[in-house]
XYZ file of C-alpha atoms in Angstrom:
749
model
C 0.000 0.000 0.000
C 1.191 3.524 -0.732
C 1.685 6.207 1.871
C -1.583 7.434 3.352
C -1.826 11.061 4.451
C -3.225 11.139 7.968
C -4.551 14.077 9.969
C -2.857 15.013 13.207
C -4.505 13.150 16.074
C -7.120 15.078 18.009
C -5.863 16.457 21.348
C -6.621 14.327 24.375
C -9.029 15.580 27.060
C -6.021 16.378 29.259
C -4.428 18.445 26.512
C -7.734 20.223 25.911
C -8.074 21.063 29.600
C -4.563 22.528 29.655
C -5.320 24.490 26.465
C -8.546 25.881 27.880
C -6.785 26.896 31.081
C -4.235 28.880 29.066
C -7.041 30.409 27.009
C -8.957 31.237 30.162
C -5.953 33.054 31.621
C -5.405 34.930 28.370
C -9.077 35.923 28.239
C -8.975 36.981 31.883
C -5.933 39.192 31.233
C -7.692 40.718 28.222
C -10.862 41.465 30.209
C -8.818 42.873 33.103
C -6.943 45.203 30.788
C -10.189 46.380 29.201
C -11.696 46.955 32.643
C -8.642 48.902 33.824
C -8.730 50.988 30.638
C -12.460 51.628 31.049
C -11.950 52.677 34.669
C -9.138 55.060 33.726
C -11.296 56.588 30.996
C -14.226 56.883 33.390
C -11.966 58.831 35.762
C -11.158 61.186 32.883
C -14.843 61.551 32.041
C -15.707 62.449 35.638
C -12.913 65.009 35.845
C -13.801 66.324 32.404
C -17.409 66.825 33.451
C -16.302 69.089 36.303
C -14.061 71.097 33.969
C -16.861 71.443 31.427
C -19.220 72.612 34.151
C -16.753 75.235 35.363
C -15.996 76.475 31.844
C -19.682 76.551 31.018
C -20.458 78.562 34.139
C -17.773 81.070 33.210
C -19.265 81.450 29.762
C -22.813 81.661 31.117
C -21.629 84.460 33.387
C -20.821 86.512 30.280
C -24.085 85.843 28.394
C -26.532 88.730 28.908
C -30.012 88.126 30.210
C -31.534 89.221 26.914
C -30.423 85.947 25.322
C -33.237 84.220 27.226
C -35.671 85.927 24.879
C -34.036 84.166 21.898
C -34.815 80.772 23.423
C -38.411 81.705 24.239
C -38.971 83.423 20.869
C -39.395 86.804 22.518
C -42.256 85.807 24.813
C -40.253 86.273 28.009
C -40.265 89.600 29.876
C -36.769 90.208 31.248
C -37.080 93.835 32.377
C -38.368 92.849 35.828
C -35.498 90.359 36.234
C -32.978 93.033 35.254
C -34.510 95.542 37.677
C -34.060 92.947 40.431
C -30.316 92.887 39.737
C -30.028 89.814 37.493
C -27.711 90.536 34.572
C -26.603 87.204 33.102
C -27.924 83.752 32.278
C -25.822 82.392 35.167
C -27.678 84.645 37.598
C -30.969 83.022 36.586
C -29.531 79.506 36.641
C -28.285 79.997 40.206
C -31.686 81.149 41.412
C -34.656 78.816 41.945
C -37.912 79.378 40.006
C -39.688 79.955 43.311
C -37.270 82.719 44.309
C -37.664 84.295 40.868
C -41.455 84.355 40.998
C -41.329 86.278 44.264
C -39.615 89.171 42.521
C -41.875 92.159 41.758
C -43.406 91.979 38.277
C -42.065 88.484 37.432
C -44.778 85.980 38.304
C -44.806 82.162 38.242
C -45.015 81.718 34.456
C -42.142 84.101 33.687
C -40.050 82.513 36.447
C -40.525 79.002 35.083
C -39.871 80.100 31.516
C -36.738 82.063 32.476
C -35.267 79.199 34.497
C -36.059 76.632 31.782
C -34.503 78.839 29.096
C -31.389 79.340 31.236
C -31.112 75.558 31.660
C -31.431 75.049 27.901
C -28.660 77.549 27.189
C -26.507 75.952 29.908
C -26.810 72.497 28.359
C -25.908 73.843 24.919
C -22.896 75.729 26.276
C -21.621 72.724 28.254
C -21.767 70.548 25.132
C -19.871 73.032 22.972
C -17.521 74.802 25.388
C -13.918 74.848 24.132
C -11.584 72.642 26.182
C -8.366 74.599 26.499
C -5.876 73.981 29.268
C -4.103 77.092 30.511
C -0.770 76.412 32.235
C -1.050 79.768 33.964
C -4.347 78.798 35.577
C -3.811 75.610 37.534
C -7.239 75.265 39.155
C -8.298 72.139 41.054
C -10.655 70.842 38.346
C -8.086 71.036 35.537
C -5.397 69.547 37.782
C -7.657 66.569 38.502
C -8.263 66.160 34.755
C -4.524 66.136 34.003
C -3.881 63.593 36.776
C -6.564 61.331 35.275
C -5.192 61.774 31.744
C -1.643 61.144 32.942
C -2.421 57.497 33.673
C -3.480 56.892 30.073
C -0.669 58.985 28.617
C 1.919 57.028 30.610
C 0.501 53.776 29.277
C 1.879 55.114 26.023
C 1.151 54.291 22.401
C 1.004 50.578 23.300
C -2.356 51.156 25.000
C -4.488 51.422 21.821
C -2.767 48.379 20.359
C -3.201 46.408 23.590
C -6.839 47.476 23.833
C -7.582 46.403 20.271
C -5.906 43.019 20.857
C -7.749 42.562 24.157
C -11.139 43.276 22.584
C -10.391 40.921 19.718
C -9.286 38.091 22.031
C -12.104 38.611 24.533
C -14.731 38.564 21.783
C -13.323 35.419 20.141
C -12.887 33.475 23.374
C -16.319 34.477 24.668
C -17.945 32.151 22.120
C -15.137 29.624 21.637
C -14.610 28.625 25.276
C -18.226 27.495 25.927
C -18.302 25.654 22.588
C -15.069 23.802 23.439
C -16.200 22.568 26.889
C -17.364 19.073 25.743
C -13.795 18.323 24.591
C -12.608 18.395 28.229
C -13.641 14.743 28.705
C -14.666 11.598 26.795
C -18.079 11.365 28.470
C -18.887 15.002 27.746
C -18.022 14.469 24.093
C -20.206 11.386 23.983
C -23.164 13.255 25.461
C -22.686 16.301 23.206
C -23.949 14.500 20.119
C -22.461 14.577 16.641
C -23.011 18.296 16.030
C -21.790 19.207 19.512
C -18.619 17.174 19.016
C -17.988 18.849 15.671
C -18.412 22.295 17.189
C -16.169 21.397 20.131
C -13.350 20.138 17.905
C -13.646 23.231 15.701
C -13.634 25.523 18.749
C -10.523 23.811 20.152
C -8.718 24.295 16.841
C -9.651 27.972 16.731
C -8.567 28.462 20.362
C -5.205 26.979 19.446
C -4.979 29.587 16.680
C -5.830 32.404 19.119
C -3.117 31.300 21.548
C -0.569 30.803 18.758
C -1.234 34.308 17.420
C -0.954 35.747 20.929
C 2.328 33.953 21.542
C 3.757 35.072 18.207
C 3.051 38.737 18.993
C 3.927 38.592 22.724
C 0.390 39.684 23.521
C 0.488 38.435 27.112
C 3.631 40.512 27.747
C 1.974 43.539 26.126
C -1.105 43.109 28.349
C 1.097 42.871 31.423
C 3.125 45.977 30.620
C 0.077 48.114 29.859
C -1.814 46.848 32.913
C 1.116 47.792 35.153
C 1.079 51.304 33.693
C -2.671 51.624 34.192
C -2.411 50.517 37.827
C 0.364 52.899 38.852
C -0.558 55.276 41.708
C -1.766 58.705 40.530
C 0.934 61.328 40.130
C 0.847 64.561 42.068
C -0.732 67.651 40.609
C 2.702 69.252 40.157
C 4.009 66.218 38.265
C 0.911 66.195 36.052
C 1.329 69.854 35.083
C 5.048 69.391 34.394
C 4.394 66.348 32.237
C 1.558 68.098 30.417
C 3.752 70.965 29.283
C 6.326 68.561 27.836
C 3.798 66.179 26.257
C 0.819 68.427 25.617
C -0.015 66.896 22.229
C -0.376 63.426 23.761
C -2.727 64.765 26.439
C -4.811 66.585 23.850
C -4.960 63.549 21.576
C -6.496 61.532 24.391
C -8.737 64.380 25.472
C -10.081 64.802 21.944
C -10.808 61.064 21.745
C -12.498 60.781 25.147
C -14.354 64.090 24.983
C -15.444 63.459 21.368
C -14.332 66.943 20.400
C -13.056 66.145 16.933
C -13.506 69.003 14.445
C -16.067 69.356 11.719
C -15.861 66.247 9.532
C -15.876 68.056 6.191
C -13.114 70.443 7.284
C -10.990 67.688 8.832
C -11.261 65.761 5.554
C -10.009 68.731 3.553
C -13.373 69.284 1.822
C -12.771 66.209 -0.337
C -15.578 64.927 -2.546
C -17.638 62.149 -0.969
C -16.332 59.414 -3.264
C -12.688 60.073 -2.361
C -13.533 60.607 1.311
C -15.347 57.261 1.446
C -12.435 55.455 -0.182
C -9.993 57.036 2.285
C -12.095 56.133 5.330
C -12.311 52.535 4.112
C -8.499 52.327 4.075
C -7.114 50.356 7.018
C -4.245 51.865 9.040
C -2.010 49.347 10.822
C -0.417 50.653 14.036
C 1.854 47.688 14.777
C 5.038 49.681 14.182
C 3.687 53.077 15.231
C 4.525 54.534 18.647
C 2.325 57.605 18.665
C -1.410 58.169 18.847
C -3.040 60.048 16.001
C -5.721 62.680 16.018
C -8.681 61.912 13.806
C -7.577 64.332 11.096
C -4.038 62.896 11.211
C -5.353 59.365 10.766
C -7.382 60.577 7.800
C -4.299 62.227 6.280
C -2.256 59.036 6.598
C -5.030 56.954 5.047
C -5.390 59.501 2.240
C -1.732 58.961 1.345
C -2.245 55.193 1.392
C -5.495 55.138 -0.546
C -4.394 57.631 -3.218
C -0.788 56.306 -3.357
C 0.862 59.427 -4.890
C -0.214 62.622 -3.139
C 0.651 66.055 -1.793
C -0.081 66.542 1.909
C -0.409 70.290 2.342
C -1.564 70.682 5.947
C -0.801 74.047 7.520
C 2.366 74.248 9.628
C 1.863 72.923 13.142
C -0.620 70.156 12.284
C 1.839 67.239 12.372
C 2.547 66.318 8.758
C 5.681 64.431 9.815
C 3.687 62.218 12.186
C 1.172 61.491 9.425
C 4.016 60.452 7.114
C 5.541 58.204 9.778
C 2.133 56.580 10.293
C 2.089 55.741 6.573
C 5.601 54.250 6.698
C 4.718 52.201 9.790
C 1.621 50.832 8.066
C 3.584 49.855 4.964
C 6.242 48.189 7.118
C 3.536 46.084 8.769
C 2.367 45.073 5.296
C 5.788 43.782 4.272
C 7.586 46.811 2.805
C 11.107 47.218 4.147
C 12.904 50.203 2.566
C 11.764 53.833 2.655
C 13.452 57.053 1.534
C 12.920 60.578 2.879
C 14.338 63.571 0.984
C 14.216 66.854 2.885
C 16.089 70.140 3.326
C 19.298 69.758 5.335
C 17.791 71.896 8.079
C 15.210 69.264 9.036
C 17.212 66.086 8.409
C 18.062 65.433 12.036
C 14.456 66.147 13.012
C 13.357 63.388 10.647
C 15.830 60.900 12.107
C 14.708 61.680 15.648
C 11.002 61.623 14.831
C 11.143 58.299 12.960
C 12.959 56.559 15.799
C 10.800 58.176 18.501
C 7.418 57.758 16.821
C 7.874 54.273 15.334
C 9.844 51.055 15.647
C 11.548 51.769 12.317
C 15.287 52.389 12.194
C 16.367 55.683 10.633
C 19.641 56.238 8.784
C 21.135 59.671 8.118
C 22.743 59.614 4.666
C 24.816 62.681 5.438
C 28.226 63.292 6.903
C 31.295 61.094 7.061
C 29.365 57.923 7.907
C 26.883 58.163 5.054
C 28.437 55.334 3.012
C 28.303 52.938 5.962
C 24.765 54.100 6.813
C 23.637 53.544 3.228
C 25.120 50.040 3.139
C 23.445 49.144 6.438
C 20.094 50.520 5.241
C 20.333 48.530 1.992
C 21.104 45.388 3.984
C 18.550 45.676 6.808
C 15.903 48.159 5.649
C 14.376 51.071 7.505
C 14.080 54.767 6.671
C 16.962 56.433 4.839
C 16.969 60.217 5.255
C 18.897 62.354 2.780
C 18.744 65.932 1.555
C 16.989 67.044 -1.610
C 20.241 68.643 -2.759
C 22.225 65.384 -2.536
C 19.477 63.103 -3.815
C 20.995 63.131 -7.304
C 24.149 61.470 -5.918
C 22.308 58.686 -4.124
C 22.970 55.270 -5.640
C 20.732 52.421 -4.533
C 20.872 48.939 -6.098
C 18.069 48.266 -8.563
C 16.913 45.248 -6.572
C 16.089 47.447 -3.549
C 12.408 48.261 -3.901
C 11.262 51.450 -2.180
C 8.054 51.101 -0.220
C 7.607 54.886 -0.348
C 9.444 58.094 -1.212
C 8.692 61.070 1.048
C 9.708 64.565 -0.060
C 9.445 67.137 2.728
C 9.141 70.870 1.978
C 8.214 69.790 -1.551
C 7.732 73.366 -2.734
C 11.539 73.430 -2.973
C 11.285 71.254 -6.094
C 8.664 73.357 -7.883
C 11.151 74.383 -10.627
C 11.434 71.461 -13.087
C 14.717 72.821 -14.459
C 16.538 72.606 -11.108
C 18.869 69.657 -10.519
C 17.175 68.671 -7.273
C 13.779 68.755 -8.977
C 15.035 66.488 -11.741
C 16.451 64.084 -9.149
C 13.095 63.965 -7.372
C 11.356 63.342 -10.697
C 13.634 60.358 -11.409
C 12.961 58.842 -8.005
C 9.223 59.411 -8.435
C 9.389 57.431 -11.677
C 11.138 54.615 -9.837
C 8.756 54.513 -6.849
C 5.117 53.433 -6.798
C 4.127 55.316 -3.635
C 5.179 58.956 -3.201
C 4.258 61.502 -0.542
C 5.033 65.197 -1.034
C 4.704 67.419 2.048
C 4.435 71.193 2.075
C 2.851 73.660 4.468
C 2.912 76.403 1.834
C -0.602 76.895 0.465
C -0.998 76.061 -3.204
C -4.366 77.704 -3.861
C -2.891 80.838 -5.412
C 0.160 79.178 -6.975
C -1.422 77.118 -9.701
C 1.703 76.967 -11.868
C 3.845 75.704 -8.982
C 1.155 73.257 -7.974
C 0.875 71.938 -11.510
C 4.626 71.269 -11.533
C 4.389 69.248 -8.321
C 1.431 67.289 -9.632
C 3.426 66.514 -12.761
C 5.868 64.425 -10.720
C 3.055 62.408 -9.161
C 0.069 62.271 -11.465
C 0.843 63.506 -14.993
C -2.589 62.276 -16.021
C -4.160 65.085 -13.994
C -2.245 67.885 -15.717
C -4.787 68.451 -18.526
C -7.488 69.055 -15.941
C -5.281 71.575 -14.145
C -4.447 73.749 -17.155
C -5.302 77.282 -16.201
C -7.886 78.485 -18.709
C -8.062 75.139 -20.551
C -11.297 75.161 -22.524
C -11.986 71.506 -21.829
C -11.437 71.624 -18.108
C -9.933 74.745 -16.549
C -10.618 73.318 -13.131
C -7.788 75.011 -11.295
C -8.347 78.370 -12.992
C -12.029 78.340 -12.156
C -11.242 77.164 -8.651
C -8.822 80.020 -8.140
C -11.678 82.449 -8.670
C -14.144 80.410 -6.610
C -11.936 80.072 -3.545
C -9.931 77.548 -1.585
C -12.685 74.961 -1.152
C -13.420 74.811 -4.866
C -9.715 74.517 -5.612
C -9.378 71.597 -3.211
C -12.246 69.780 -4.859
C -10.659 70.250 -8.272
C -7.343 68.790 -7.105
C -8.814 66.302 -4.621
C -7.300 63.142 -6.157
C -3.803 64.342 -5.330
C -3.951 67.149 -2.733
C -5.111 67.313 0.889
C -4.849 70.449 3.014
C -6.323 71.262 6.418
C -5.918 74.553 8.301
C -5.334 74.978 12.040
C -8.563 76.851 12.580
C -10.505 73.978 10.985
C -9.087 71.052 12.957
C -7.459 72.267 16.185
C -10.769 73.253 17.698
C -9.894 72.315 21.278
C -6.111 72.541 21.278
C -4.413 75.226 23.355
C -3.512 78.547 21.873
C 0.162 77.617 22.238
C 2.052 74.923 20.297
C 5.770 74.343 21.011
C 8.091 72.788 18.404
C 11.801 72.107 18.920
C 13.694 72.400 15.621
C 16.887 70.309 15.819
C 19.731 71.092 13.430
C 23.321 69.947 12.879
C 26.407 72.130 12.726
C 27.806 73.023 9.333
C 31.545 72.625 8.911
C 32.349 76.295 9.535
C 29.963 76.560 12.501
C 31.412 73.398 14.040
C 34.902 74.857 13.785
C 33.701 78.020 15.525
C 32.015 75.922 18.189
C 35.103 73.804 18.840
C 37.212 76.954 19.246
C 34.672 78.450 21.674
C 34.689 75.232 23.724
C 38.489 75.119 23.762
C 38.526 78.752 24.932
C 35.908 78.014 27.606
C 33.767 80.837 26.155
C 30.187 79.942 27.060
C 28.570 82.861 25.238
C 30.522 82.146 22.039
C 29.432 78.513 22.284
C 25.777 79.599 22.439
C 25.953 81.640 19.236
C 28.506 79.593 17.281
C 25.730 78.117 15.092
C 25.363 81.589 13.522
C 29.108 82.297 13.246
C 29.089 81.882 9.454
C 25.605 82.992 8.314
C 26.096 81.799 4.735
C 26.311 78.144 5.845
C 24.379 78.267 9.138
C 21.869 75.405 9.425
C 20.014 77.276 12.163
C 19.692 80.379 10.034
C 18.551 78.312 7.060
C 15.800 76.711 9.151
C 14.758 80.118 10.459
C 14.394 81.398 6.892
C 12.299 78.358 5.972
C 9.968 78.954 8.922
C 9.621 82.616 7.992
C 8.900 81.727 4.357
C 6.237 79.234 5.387
C 4.651 81.802 7.675
C 4.728 84.287 4.797
C 2.936 81.780 2.597
C 0.209 81.580 5.209
C 0.053 85.336 5.768
C 1.240 85.110 9.382
C 3.283 87.610 11.356
C 6.502 86.388 13.006
C 8.544 87.588 15.963
C 12.154 86.386 16.232
C 13.971 86.466 19.583
C 17.662 86.047 20.378
C 19.810 86.932 23.349
C 22.599 88.196 21.077
C 22.776 91.374 19.015
C 25.082 89.873 16.397
C 22.657 87.002 15.866
C 19.845 89.520 15.383
C 21.991 91.404 12.876
C 22.695 88.197 10.937
C 18.992 87.330 10.871
C 18.102 90.864 9.801
C 20.542 90.757 6.909
C 19.445 87.242 5.855
C 15.845 88.438 5.721
C 16.800 91.234 3.375
C 17.435 94.005 5.868
C 20.591 96.003 6.390
C 21.537 94.290 9.620
C 21.278 97.608 11.497
C 18.305 99.089 13.377
C 15.804 101.097 11.374
C 15.555 104.808 11.625
C 12.388 106.151 13.274
C 9.480 106.160 10.858
C 11.177 103.742 8.451
C 9.038 100.551 8.386
C 11.857 98.611 6.691
C 9.647 96.510 4.429
C 8.558 93.219 5.934
C 11.369 93.240 8.566
C 10.900 95.439 11.637
C 13.416 96.165 14.388
C 15.568 94.856 15.842
C 14.395 95.951 19.266
C 17.363 96.146 21.632
C 18.207 97.501 25.017
C 19.438 100.835 23.692
C 16.073 101.712 22.102
C 13.978 103.994 24.231
C 10.521 102.901 25.358
C 8.758 105.232 22.911
C 10.802 103.994 19.962
C 10.232 100.357 20.935
C 6.503 100.921 20.957
C 6.698 102.694 17.611
C 8.449 99.688 16.063
C 5.795 97.374 17.500
C 3.004 99.619 16.223
C 4.489 99.622 12.714
C 4.826 95.836 12.835
C 1.226 95.469 14.022
C -0.097 97.848 11.367
C 1.693 96.087 8.501
C -0.710 94.366 6.143
C -0.354 90.586 6.110
C 2.997 88.956 6.772
C 5.762 90.807 8.606
C 8.734 89.946 10.826
C 9.759 91.649 14.054
C 13.275 91.082 15.423
C 14.042 91.586 19.075
C 16.619 90.839 21.706
C 14.805 88.604 24.133
C 15.771 90.746 27.131
C 14.336 93.879 25.517
C 11.214 92.594 23.769
C 10.417 89.815 26.206
C 8.837 92.149 28.751
C 6.528 95.136 28.640
C 5.412 94.895 24.997
C 2.240 93.457 23.488
C 3.024 91.439 20.365
C -0.298 89.668 19.851
C -0.175 90.532 16.136
C 2.402 87.720 15.853
C 1.222 84.110 15.768
C 4.644 82.540 15.067
C 7.467 82.941 17.600
C 11.016 81.839 16.726
C 13.643 81.612 19.479
C 17.137 81.434 17.993
C 18.755 79.614 20.923
C 17.629 78.236 24.302
C 17.862 80.646 27.199
C 19.680 80.063 30.462
C 16.660 81.272 32.389
C 13.413 79.455 31.491
C 11.427 82.463 32.689
C 13.032 84.589 29.971
C 11.593 82.333 27.259
C 8.176 82.058 28.888
C 7.946 85.833 29.333
C 8.934 86.396 25.699
C 6.348 83.927 24.411
C 3.764 85.571 26.641
C 4.228 88.793 24.654
C 2.425 87.096 21.741
C 0.364 84.508 23.614
C -1.834 86.884 25.561
C -5.316 88.337 25.719
C -6.222 89.747 22.317
C -4.435 86.996 20.389
C -6.981 85.561 17.972
C -4.777 82.877 16.374
C -2.998 79.872 17.786
C 0.615 80.726 18.583
C 3.385 78.470 17.284
C 6.696 78.623 19.140
C 9.734 77.271 17.269
C 12.922 76.957 19.307
C 15.924 76.326 17.024
C 18.453 73.954 18.562
C 21.709 72.280 17.568
C 22.209 68.626 18.475
C 25.295 67.516 20.423
C 26.067 71.034 21.541
C 25.588 73.552 24.315
C 21.877 73.679 23.360
C 21.329 70.017 24.130
C 23.344 70.177 27.363
C 21.329 73.181 28.554
C 18.032 71.447 27.938
C 19.195 68.260 29.632
C 20.088 70.208 32.756
C 17.097 72.547 32.755
C 14.723 69.618 32.310
C 16.108 67.909 35.385
C 13.786 67.440 38.317
C 15.178 70.309 40.348
C 14.920 72.732 37.437
C 11.406 71.603 36.633
C 10.276 71.962 40.204
C 11.722 75.461 40.418
C 10.039 76.415 37.155
C 6.621 75.318 38.331
C 6.996 76.199 41.982
C 7.226 79.845 40.974
C 3.427 80.017 40.625
C 2.978 82.743 43.195
C 2.870 86.507 43.210
C 6.240 86.682 44.946
C 7.975 84.231 42.628
C 6.481 85.775 39.497
C 7.742 89.172 40.576
C 11.269 87.866 41.172
C 12.026 85.359 38.385
C 15.766 85.567 39.028
C 15.215 83.875 42.389
C 13.997 80.617 40.871
C 16.146 80.272 37.753
C 19.298 78.212 37.779
C 22.545 80.069 38.309
C 23.973 81.151 34.948
C 27.526 80.857 36.207
C 27.023 77.338 37.544
C 25.263 76.226 34.379
C 27.940 77.727 32.133
C 30.763 76.136 34.104
C 29.117 72.697 34.060
C 28.351 72.791 30.315
C 31.788 74.069 29.312
C 33.477 71.305 31.298
C 31.181 68.611 29.861
C 31.697 69.794 26.293
C 35.466 70.033 26.723
C 35.532 66.423 27.906
C 33.196 65.237 25.131
C 35.041 66.957 22.280
C 38.407 65.813 23.614
C 37.379 62.199 22.969
C 35.161 62.676 19.889
C 36.633 62.488 16.437
C 35.876 65.460 14.154
C 32.765 64.869 12.051
C 32.821 65.215 8.299
C 30.047 66.253 5.999
């Protein structure tokens, strides 16, 4: 007889019992995690309710009594209530109907109607009140909310993944475990009947699959780690506020999810047509390799790039385009892609490397500097994200058998000129790569020619429909006259843009971004000399020593250009006059202060200590009165106090300050009452330098405590008393840098 293929023998009752015990433990861990997560979220909901109530009461206290007539369609008489001293809706809400009807001229009907109308307005306000956390107002309700959120934030980006796995396992085992019970013993199987035995055997097989999948992905370990985080004792209020300021976006991501405060759907989807929007929302987004939670609009942006394959992501600056791109790369990695390429300006290269390795499990390789050949070889061999500059992309040689999962081009408006070498290099790589993501925060609505050039790299088939004035289509030309929304619909297959005001409905008015750069060769030489000389102040400004090659200055110009594209005013702060002069000259100024009455084009200032108070205010007034985009330069000591700069919504700080209060006071000049836009604060930093050492020290526990312990009238009036000693900080950093550079080999670009 020939060989007979036989099925694996069915597990014995003893083996089934052991299997079901393991499954029972796994299911119990899954249910426990879900319960702990639900309890933590319930704590947030309870704290959130108190914050909403307080915020609503504050708003109700500013709503005049006359608004009650709107709710009652004018039938309510409010004059008697006003004569009795009631001025706002809150006054009525805090008074009982019985007390109201006792007032002269009010009566029972008017009292009931007034109180009911006040309650209706209160409910509407509580549902729509903006949730904004003010670090300068640390009330008990908001502190309790941050403490509750802290537990979920500390569970980290593994929490959503663990929760999804727990729900999946709990749901599967809920039906499989009862169905598998007859297989625990021979007699039970006998009594179960033919159909019962079939179901039991099938359930056992599927339970084996569940456990095998859990073992392969270390699910039990994931459950254990997340559960430990969820069960940690609550942090103190001080710790919660400190952590919030450093990780505000993570707190707001969770708050938006739990409070269901996502923005208007149409706006958050970039006003895309329904057919494209539906296709994007149907696109799955795998988070296996992602280590950051996404806002709803960010998830939509990532799925847009996946569903449409070759696109331009044009979200306004400050909305997290880099995180959306990393989410796309992480998804593609989970689906089997291994090699990805990012081309960006040199000024943001190190930011990309840091963000990829912080926000995902992917390895990032910098293809720049003396180690670029070794980094390239390692990337080719193992995969990951290679990050290079758009200006060196033409020199990049990758074997033909290395398939790119995606090409990302950051600040893509830099390649708008098809005749430029870098543009031609990008075009060649676009031809070689199936998936391409262009990123630019510069609006394209009024730059149809530039936009058409970018589209040409990605979707040449769309060019005929984008011909300005084309008789057969003319979509972009017509859209230009009809406005931004019409333009977006015309270019919807390839372009997605969302604005801050559309999607950051509940975020704070203040968004901090650290911009990390690397020294250029000349700046590094200046820095090494300053370190050798023990000159702390020269170390701090060495990154601007040679303006023509300064990476910091280049990034500053890019930020200013992007703000100009969005029509935003910018204020630039530095401690040093020579840095201000270099910035002034780079922006097209003379590098010297303006004469009184000379507005100086788009650049105003610099404001410095030798300008009198009247002249300072005149410069600020001219900056404020300027139509559209303008830039104000100021020494941080001079402009950081006493001036109102709320016309600016972008703040750039050229170097970190020794005293944290100096930065916070400077930012407060723009982020203050009267500011109608969200304020973006960009602090430009150099890696492996005095900047990084300063931040490491100032972020230590003692420095943090001092920073936040100053919340009192006395401390606020004497900031010098709580800041770290400049002399001690300088001495420590100089000594550390002298030791580090004595053992480090010179880097090469």
